[in-house]
């Protein structure tokens, strides 16, 4: 979606929110990339949208988002963990194997 590359980060965040709310997975790759945004609202809504569309492809990015966040922003942690729980058992299995090795 062209809105996900807009220079106005609040527009990007709100676009992610709407895409998640309507379960639109057409911009899945862009959403995944936006989990690494330095803008907390963009990162939050990217994780939230990916959970709503149950993107198994996003699991590594969500795990990286949790690790990078290091419990600093509770909202981002919540969004990423909730996204993984919505994605389901594939995410749980990967998360367990990833963090068990740490």
Coordinates of N, CA and C in Angstrom, one line a residue, residues 4-73:
X4 N 1.7 3.1 3.3 CA 2.7 2.6 4.3 C 4.0 3.1 4.0
X5 N 4.2 3.9 2.9 CA 5.5 4.5 2.6 C 5.4 6.0 2.7
X6 N 4.3 6.5 3.2 CA 4.1 8.0 3.3 C 5.1 8.6 4.3
X7 N 5.5 9.8 4.1 CA 6.4 10.5 5.0 C 5.8 10.9 6.3
X8 N 4.5 10.9 6.4 CA 3.8 11.2 7.7 C 3.7 9.9 8.5
X9 N 4.4 9.7 9.5 CA 4.4 8.5 10.2 C 3.1 8.2 10.9
X10 N 2.4 9.2 11.3 CA 1.1 9.0 11.9 C 0.1 8.4 10.9
X11 N 0.2 8.8 9.6 CA -0.6 8.3 8.5 C -0.2 6.8 8.3
X12 N 1.0 6.5 8.4 CA 1.5 5.1 8.3 C 0.9 4.3 9.4
X13 N 1.0 4.8 10.7 CA 0.5 4.0 11.8 C -1.0 3.8 11.7
X14 N -1.8 4.8 11.3 CA -3.2 4.6 11.2 C -3.6 3.7 10.0
X15 N -2.8 3.8 8.9 CA -3.0 2.8 7.8 C -2.8 1.4 8.3
X16 N -1.8 1.2 9.0 CA -1.5 -0.2 9.6 C -2.7 -0.6 10.5
X17 N -3.2 0.3 11.3 CA -4.3 0.0 12.1 C -5.5 -0.5 11.3
X18 N -5.9 0.3 10.3 CA -7.0 0.0 9.4 C -6.8 -1.3 8.7
X19 N -5.6 -1.5 8.1 CA -5.3 -2.8 7.4 C -5.5 -4.0 8.4
X20 N -5.1 -3.9 9.6 CA -5.3 -4.9 10.6 C -6.7 -5.1 10.9
X21 N -7.4 -4.0 11.1 CA -8.9 -4.1 11.5 C -9.7 -4.8 10.4
X22 N -9.3 -4.6 9.1 CA -10.1 -5.2 8.0 C -9.4 -6.6 7.6
X23 N -8.4 -7.0 8.3 CA -7.7 -8.3 8.0 C -7.2 -8.3 6.6
X24 N -6.6 -7.2 6.1 CA -6.1 -7.1 4.8 C -4.6 -7.5 4.8
X25 N -4.3 -8.6 4.1 CA -2.9 -9.1 4.1 C -2.1 -8.7 2.9
X26 N -2.7 -7.9 2.0 CA -2.1 -7.5 0.7 C -0.7 -6.8 0.9
X27 N -0.5 -6.2 2.0 CA 0.7 -5.5 2.3 C 1.6 -6.1 3.4
X28 N 1.5 -7.4 3.5 CA 2.1 -8.2 4.5 C 3.6 -7.9 4.6
X29 N 4.3 -7.9 3.5 CA 5.8 -7.7 3.5 C 6.1 -6.3 4.0
X30 N 5.3 -5.3 3.6 CA 5.6 -3.9 4.2 C 5.3 -3.9 5.7
X31 N 4.3 -4.6 6.1 CA 4.0 -4.6 7.5 C 5.1 -5.2 8.3
X32 N 5.7 -6.3 7.8 CA 6.8 -7.0 8.5 C 7.9 -6.0 8.6
X33 N 8.3 -5.3 7.5 CA 9.4 -4.4 7.6 C 9.2 -3.3 8.6
X34 N 7.9 -2.9 8.8 CA 7.6 -1.8 9.7 C 7.6 -2.2 11.1
X35 N 7.8 -3.5 11.5 CA 8.0 -3.8 12.9 C 9.3 -3.3 13.4
X36 N 10.2 -3.0 12.5 CA 11.5 -2.4 12.9 C 11.6 -0.9 12.9
X37 N 10.4 -0.3 12.7 CA 10.4 1.2 12.7 C 10.9 1.8 14.0
X38 N 11.6 2.9 13.9 CA 12.0 3.6 15.1 C 10.8 4.4 15.7
X39 N 9.8 4.5 15.0 CA 8.6 5.2 15.5 C 7.7 4.2 16.3
X40 N 7.6 4.3 17.6 CA 6.9 3.3 18.4 C 5.4 3.1 17.9
X41 N 4.7 4.1 17.5 CA 3.3 3.8 17.0 C 3.3 3.0 15.8
X42 N 4.2 3.2 14.9 CA 4.3 2.5 13.6 C 4.7 1.0 14.0
X43 N 5.7 0.8 14.8 CA 6.1 -0.6 15.2 C 4.9 -1.3 15.9
X44 N 4.2 -0.6 16.8 CA 3.1 -1.2 17.5 C 2.0 -1.6 16.6
X45 N 1.5 -0.7 15.7 CA 0.4 -1.0 14.8 C 0.9 -2.1 13.7
X46 N 2.1 -2.1 13.4 CA 2.6 -3.2 12.5 C 2.5 -4.5 13.1
X47 N 2.9 -4.6 14.4 CA 2.8 -5.9 15.1 C 1.3 -6.3 15.2
X48 N 0.5 -5.3 15.6 CA -0.9 -5.6 15.8 C -1.6 -6.1 14.5
X49 N -1.3 -5.4 13.4 CA -1.9 -5.8 12.1 C -1.4 -7.2 11.7
X50 N -0.1 -7.5 11.9 CA 0.4 -8.8 11.6 C -0.3 -9.9 12.4
X51 N -0.6 -9.6 13.6 CA -1.3 -10.6 14.4 C -2.7 -10.8 13.9
X52 N -3.4 -9.7 13.5 CA -4.8 -9.8 13.0 C -4.8 -10.6 11.7
X53 N -3.8 -10.5 10.9 CA -3.9 -11.3 9.6 C -3.2 -12.7 9.8
X54 N -2.8 -13.0 11.0 CA -2.2 -14.3 11.4 C -1.0 -14.6 10.4
X55 N -0.1 -13.7 10.3 CA 1.0 -13.8 9.4 C 2.1 -14.7 10.0
X56 N 2.2 -15.9 9.6 CA 3.3 -16.8 10.0 C 4.6 -16.3 9.5
X57 N 4.6 -15.7 8.3 CA 5.8 -15.1 7.7 C 6.4 -14.1 8.6
X58 N 5.6 -13.5 9.5 CA 6.1 -12.4 10.4 C 6.7 -12.8 11.7
X59 N 6.7 -14.1 12.0 CA 7.1 -14.6 13.3 C 8.6 -14.2 13.6
X60 N 9.5 -14.4 12.6 CA 10.9 -13.9 13.0 C 11.0 -12.4 13.3
X61 N 10.3 -11.6 12.5 CA 10.3 -10.2 12.7 C 9.7 -9.8 14.1
X62 N 8.7 -10.5 14.4 CA 8.0 -10.2 15.7 C 8.9 -10.6 16.9
X63 N 9.6 -11.7 16.7 CA 10.6 -12.2 17.8 C 11.7 -11.2 17.9
X64 N 12.2 -10.7 16.7 CA 13.3 -9.7 16.8 C 12.8 -8.4 17.4
X65 N 11.5 -8.1 17.1 CA 11.0 -6.8 17.7 C 10.9 -7.0 19.3
X66 N 10.6 -8.1 19.8 CA 10.5 -8.3 21.2 C 11.9 -8.3 21.8
X67 N 12.9 -8.9 21.1 CA 14.3 -8.9 21.6 C 14.9 -7.5 21.6
X68 N 14.7 -6.8 20.5 CA 15.2 -5.4 20.4 C 14.6 -4.5 21.4
X69 N 13.3 -4.6 21.6 CA 12.6 -3.8 22.6 C 13.1 -4.0 24.0
X70 N 13.5 -5.2 24.3 CA 14.1 -5.6 25.7 C 13.2 -5.0 26.8
X71 N 11.9 -5.2 26.7 CA 11.0 -4.7 27.8 C 11.0 -3.2 28.1
X72 N 11.5 -2.4 27.1 CA 11.5 -1.0 27.3 C 10.2 -0.3 27.1
X73 N 9.5 -0.7 26.1 CA 8.2 -0.2 25.7 C 7.1 -1.3 25.9

